[in-house]
XYZ file of C-alpha atoms in Angstrom:
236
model
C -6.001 5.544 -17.547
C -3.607 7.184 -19.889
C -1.649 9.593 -17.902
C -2.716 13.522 -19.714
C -0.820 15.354 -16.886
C 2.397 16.035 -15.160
C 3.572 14.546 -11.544
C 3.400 17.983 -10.204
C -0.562 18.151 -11.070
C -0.765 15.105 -8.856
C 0.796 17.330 -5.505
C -2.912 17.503 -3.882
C -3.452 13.987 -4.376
C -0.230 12.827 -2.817
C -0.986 15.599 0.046
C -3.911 13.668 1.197
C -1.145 10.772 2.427
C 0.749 10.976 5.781
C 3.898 10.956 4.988
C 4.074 13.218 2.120
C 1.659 15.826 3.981
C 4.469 16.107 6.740
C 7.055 16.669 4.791
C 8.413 20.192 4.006
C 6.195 21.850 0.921
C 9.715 22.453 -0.843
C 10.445 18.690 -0.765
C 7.084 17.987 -1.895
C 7.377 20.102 -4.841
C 10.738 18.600 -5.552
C 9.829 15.372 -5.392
C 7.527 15.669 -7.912
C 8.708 18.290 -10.332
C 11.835 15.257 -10.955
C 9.038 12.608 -11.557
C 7.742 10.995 -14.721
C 4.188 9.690 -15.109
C 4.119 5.907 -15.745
C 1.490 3.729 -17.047
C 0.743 -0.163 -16.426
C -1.540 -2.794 -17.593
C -3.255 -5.389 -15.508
C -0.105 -8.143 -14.476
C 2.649 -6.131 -15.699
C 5.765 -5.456 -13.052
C 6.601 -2.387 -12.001
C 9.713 -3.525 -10.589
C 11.163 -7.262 -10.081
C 12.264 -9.183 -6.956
C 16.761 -8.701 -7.773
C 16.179 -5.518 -9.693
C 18.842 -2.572 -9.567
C 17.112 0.193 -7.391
C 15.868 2.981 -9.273
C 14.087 5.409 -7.220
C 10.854 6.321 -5.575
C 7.090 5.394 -7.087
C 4.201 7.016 -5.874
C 0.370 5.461 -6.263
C -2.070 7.877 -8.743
C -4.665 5.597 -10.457
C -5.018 1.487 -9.568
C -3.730 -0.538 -7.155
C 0.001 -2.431 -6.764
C 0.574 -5.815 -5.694
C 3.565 -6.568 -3.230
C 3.878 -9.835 -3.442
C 7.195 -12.814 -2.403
C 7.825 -16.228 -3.987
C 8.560 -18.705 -1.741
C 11.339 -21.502 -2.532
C 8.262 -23.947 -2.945
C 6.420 -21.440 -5.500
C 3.565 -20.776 -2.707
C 3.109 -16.250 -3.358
C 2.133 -13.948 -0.645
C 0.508 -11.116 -0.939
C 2.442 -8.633 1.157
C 0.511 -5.236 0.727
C -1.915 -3.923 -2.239
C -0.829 0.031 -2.389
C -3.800 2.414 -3.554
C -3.025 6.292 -4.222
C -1.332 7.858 -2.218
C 0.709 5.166 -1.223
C 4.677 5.359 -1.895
C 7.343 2.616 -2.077
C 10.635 2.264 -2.962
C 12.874 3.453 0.067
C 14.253 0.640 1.399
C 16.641 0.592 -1.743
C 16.993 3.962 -1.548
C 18.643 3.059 1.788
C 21.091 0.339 1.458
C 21.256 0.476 -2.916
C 20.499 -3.276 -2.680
C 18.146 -4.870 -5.335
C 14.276 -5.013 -4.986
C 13.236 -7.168 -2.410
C 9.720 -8.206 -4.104
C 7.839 -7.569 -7.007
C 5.552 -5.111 -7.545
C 2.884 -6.323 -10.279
C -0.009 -3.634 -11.462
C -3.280 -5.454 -9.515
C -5.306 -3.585 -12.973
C -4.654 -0.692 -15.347
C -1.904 1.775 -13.227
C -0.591 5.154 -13.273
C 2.095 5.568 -10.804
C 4.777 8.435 -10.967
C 8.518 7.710 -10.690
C 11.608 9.723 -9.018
C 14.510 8.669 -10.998
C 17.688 7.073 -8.528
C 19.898 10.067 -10.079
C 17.437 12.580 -9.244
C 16.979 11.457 -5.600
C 20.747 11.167 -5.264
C 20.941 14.897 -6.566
C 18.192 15.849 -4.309
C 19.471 14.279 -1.101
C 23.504 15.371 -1.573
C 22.450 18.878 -1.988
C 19.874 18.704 1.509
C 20.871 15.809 3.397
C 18.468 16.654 6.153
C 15.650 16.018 3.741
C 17.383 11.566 4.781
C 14.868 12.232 7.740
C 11.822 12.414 5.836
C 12.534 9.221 3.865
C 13.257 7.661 7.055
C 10.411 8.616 8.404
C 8.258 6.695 5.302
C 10.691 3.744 5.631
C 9.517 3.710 9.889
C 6.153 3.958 8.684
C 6.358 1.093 6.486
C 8.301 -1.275 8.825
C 5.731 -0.389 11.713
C 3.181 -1.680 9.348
C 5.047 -5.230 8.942
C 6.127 -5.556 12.636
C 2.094 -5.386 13.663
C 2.002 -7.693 10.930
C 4.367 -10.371 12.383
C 2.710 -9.892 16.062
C -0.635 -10.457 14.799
C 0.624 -13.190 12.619
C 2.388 -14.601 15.486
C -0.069 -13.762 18.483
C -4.034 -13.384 17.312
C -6.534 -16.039 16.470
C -7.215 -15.776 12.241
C -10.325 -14.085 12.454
C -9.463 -10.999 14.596
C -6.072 -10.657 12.002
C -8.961 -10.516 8.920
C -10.847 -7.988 11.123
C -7.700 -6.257 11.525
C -6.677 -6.371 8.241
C -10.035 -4.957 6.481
C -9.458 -2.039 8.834
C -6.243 -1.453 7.604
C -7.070 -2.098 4.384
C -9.853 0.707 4.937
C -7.863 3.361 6.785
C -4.431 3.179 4.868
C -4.825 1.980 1.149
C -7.339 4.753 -0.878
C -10.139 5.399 -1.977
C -11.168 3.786 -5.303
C -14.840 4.571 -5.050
C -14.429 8.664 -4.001
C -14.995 10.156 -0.936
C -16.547 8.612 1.597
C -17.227 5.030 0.260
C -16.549 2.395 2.033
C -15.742 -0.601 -0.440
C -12.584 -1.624 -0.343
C -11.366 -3.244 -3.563
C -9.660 -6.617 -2.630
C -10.880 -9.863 -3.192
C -11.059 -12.815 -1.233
C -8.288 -14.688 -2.720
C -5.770 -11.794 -2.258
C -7.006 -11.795 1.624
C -5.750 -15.331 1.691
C -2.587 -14.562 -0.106
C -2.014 -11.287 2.427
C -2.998 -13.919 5.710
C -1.175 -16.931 4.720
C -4.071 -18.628 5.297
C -6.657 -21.145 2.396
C -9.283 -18.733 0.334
C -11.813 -21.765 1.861
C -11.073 -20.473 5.025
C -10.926 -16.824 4.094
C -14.527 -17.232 2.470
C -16.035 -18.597 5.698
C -14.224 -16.247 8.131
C -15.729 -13.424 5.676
C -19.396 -15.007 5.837
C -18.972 -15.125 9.308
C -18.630 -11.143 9.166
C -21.450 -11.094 7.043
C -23.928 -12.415 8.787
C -23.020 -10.856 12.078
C -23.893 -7.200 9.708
C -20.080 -5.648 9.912
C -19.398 -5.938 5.716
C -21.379 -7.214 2.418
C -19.778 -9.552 0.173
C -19.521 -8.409 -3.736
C -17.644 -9.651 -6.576
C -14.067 -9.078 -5.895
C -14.601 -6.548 -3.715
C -16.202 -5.887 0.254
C -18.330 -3.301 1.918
C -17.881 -1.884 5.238
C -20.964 -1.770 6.949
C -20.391 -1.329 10.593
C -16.649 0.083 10.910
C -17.375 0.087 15.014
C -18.495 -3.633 14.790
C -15.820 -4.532 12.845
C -13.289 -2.673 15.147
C -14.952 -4.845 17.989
C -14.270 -7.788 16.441
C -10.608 -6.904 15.711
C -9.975 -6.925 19.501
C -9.011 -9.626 21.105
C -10.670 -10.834 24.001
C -9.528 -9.663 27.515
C -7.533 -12.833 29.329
């Protein structure tokens, strides 16, 4: 996991992401010419819920854990970020402190745009504001459909929903292609608010009806279309 390269080596990588694919090749570059390469162990922060904002990270290697305290101690597992994911912008925003922590889920490489170098970056283009806004959008649309489902859908379409998502949006640990999605069943619970008892019979549920297989710490996708079925709520 020991980073041997520079961020700029990492430019097709991040290309295969949304947001950074859409963005001007000159900004890409950029970006990632004023990175550093940063490595993590398994449970070590990246950053810390009341931190000082200090830039832009970008997923290479591993997987990052979003995750909240609550007043009671009870965590939640926001969001697990895979390559190509990026986070950091809502600081970039308003230059308030980190939000949530952001804990290495195993062994991490993740490459960092310094604060300074953004603030360089964006005084000297300040049309390249709409592109970060754009990843910012992206992120909150991802949190509002969060909050509806949450708010409007019966637990076991929101665990269909989620898999998808998780599927679709987070990497691709296993190369190109595969369809195991490395989460486990206690960081569903944590991401759904909801017991791992209940989690582990919602996913045996899915199981048996042939849409995923169960392995240790992490799930199959065997049926995408079945489990996009399932993930749809039943007309009134």
């Amino acid at each position: 996991m020991k980073p041997e390269r520079s961020a700029i080596d990492y430019l097709e990588l991040f290309r295969t992401g949304s947001w950074f694919r859409a963005m001007p090749p000159p900004l890409q570059e950029k970006l990632l010419r004023a990175a550093g390469v940063r490595t993590l162990k398994a449970g070590q922060h990246l950053f810390s819920r009341g931190d000082a904002p200090n830039g832009l990270h970008g997923m290479v290697d591993g997987a990052l854990q979003l995750r909240s305290v609550g007043p009671s101690g009870k965590e939640a597992l926001l969001l697990l970020l895979e390559p190509p994911s990026w986070s950091g912008e809502i600081s970039l925003f308003d230059n308030l402190p980190r939000t949530h922590d952001a804990i290495a889920d195993g062994p991490c490489v993740v490459v960092h745009v310094p604060k300074p170098a953004l603030d360089t970056l964006l005084q000297q283009e300040p049309a390249y504001w709409f592109e970060f806004g754009r990843l910012m959008a992206q992120q909150m649309r991802t949190v509002l459909l969060g909050v509806d489902e949450t708010a409007l859908l019966p637990v076991s379409i929101r665990l269909s929903r989620r898999l998808l998502h998780i599927l679709q949006n987070y990497g691709d640990r296993h190369g190109p292609g595969s369809r195991v999605i490395g989460v486990s069943q206690e960081q569903l619970a944590m991401m759904l608010g909801i017991s791992r008892q209940t989690t582990n019979q919602l996913l045996k549920n899915l199981e048996a009806q042939g849409a995923i297989q169960l392995r240790y710490g992490e799930i199959e996708i065997l049926d995408v279309e079945k489990l996009r079925a399932l993930s749809t709520p039943p007309e009134a």
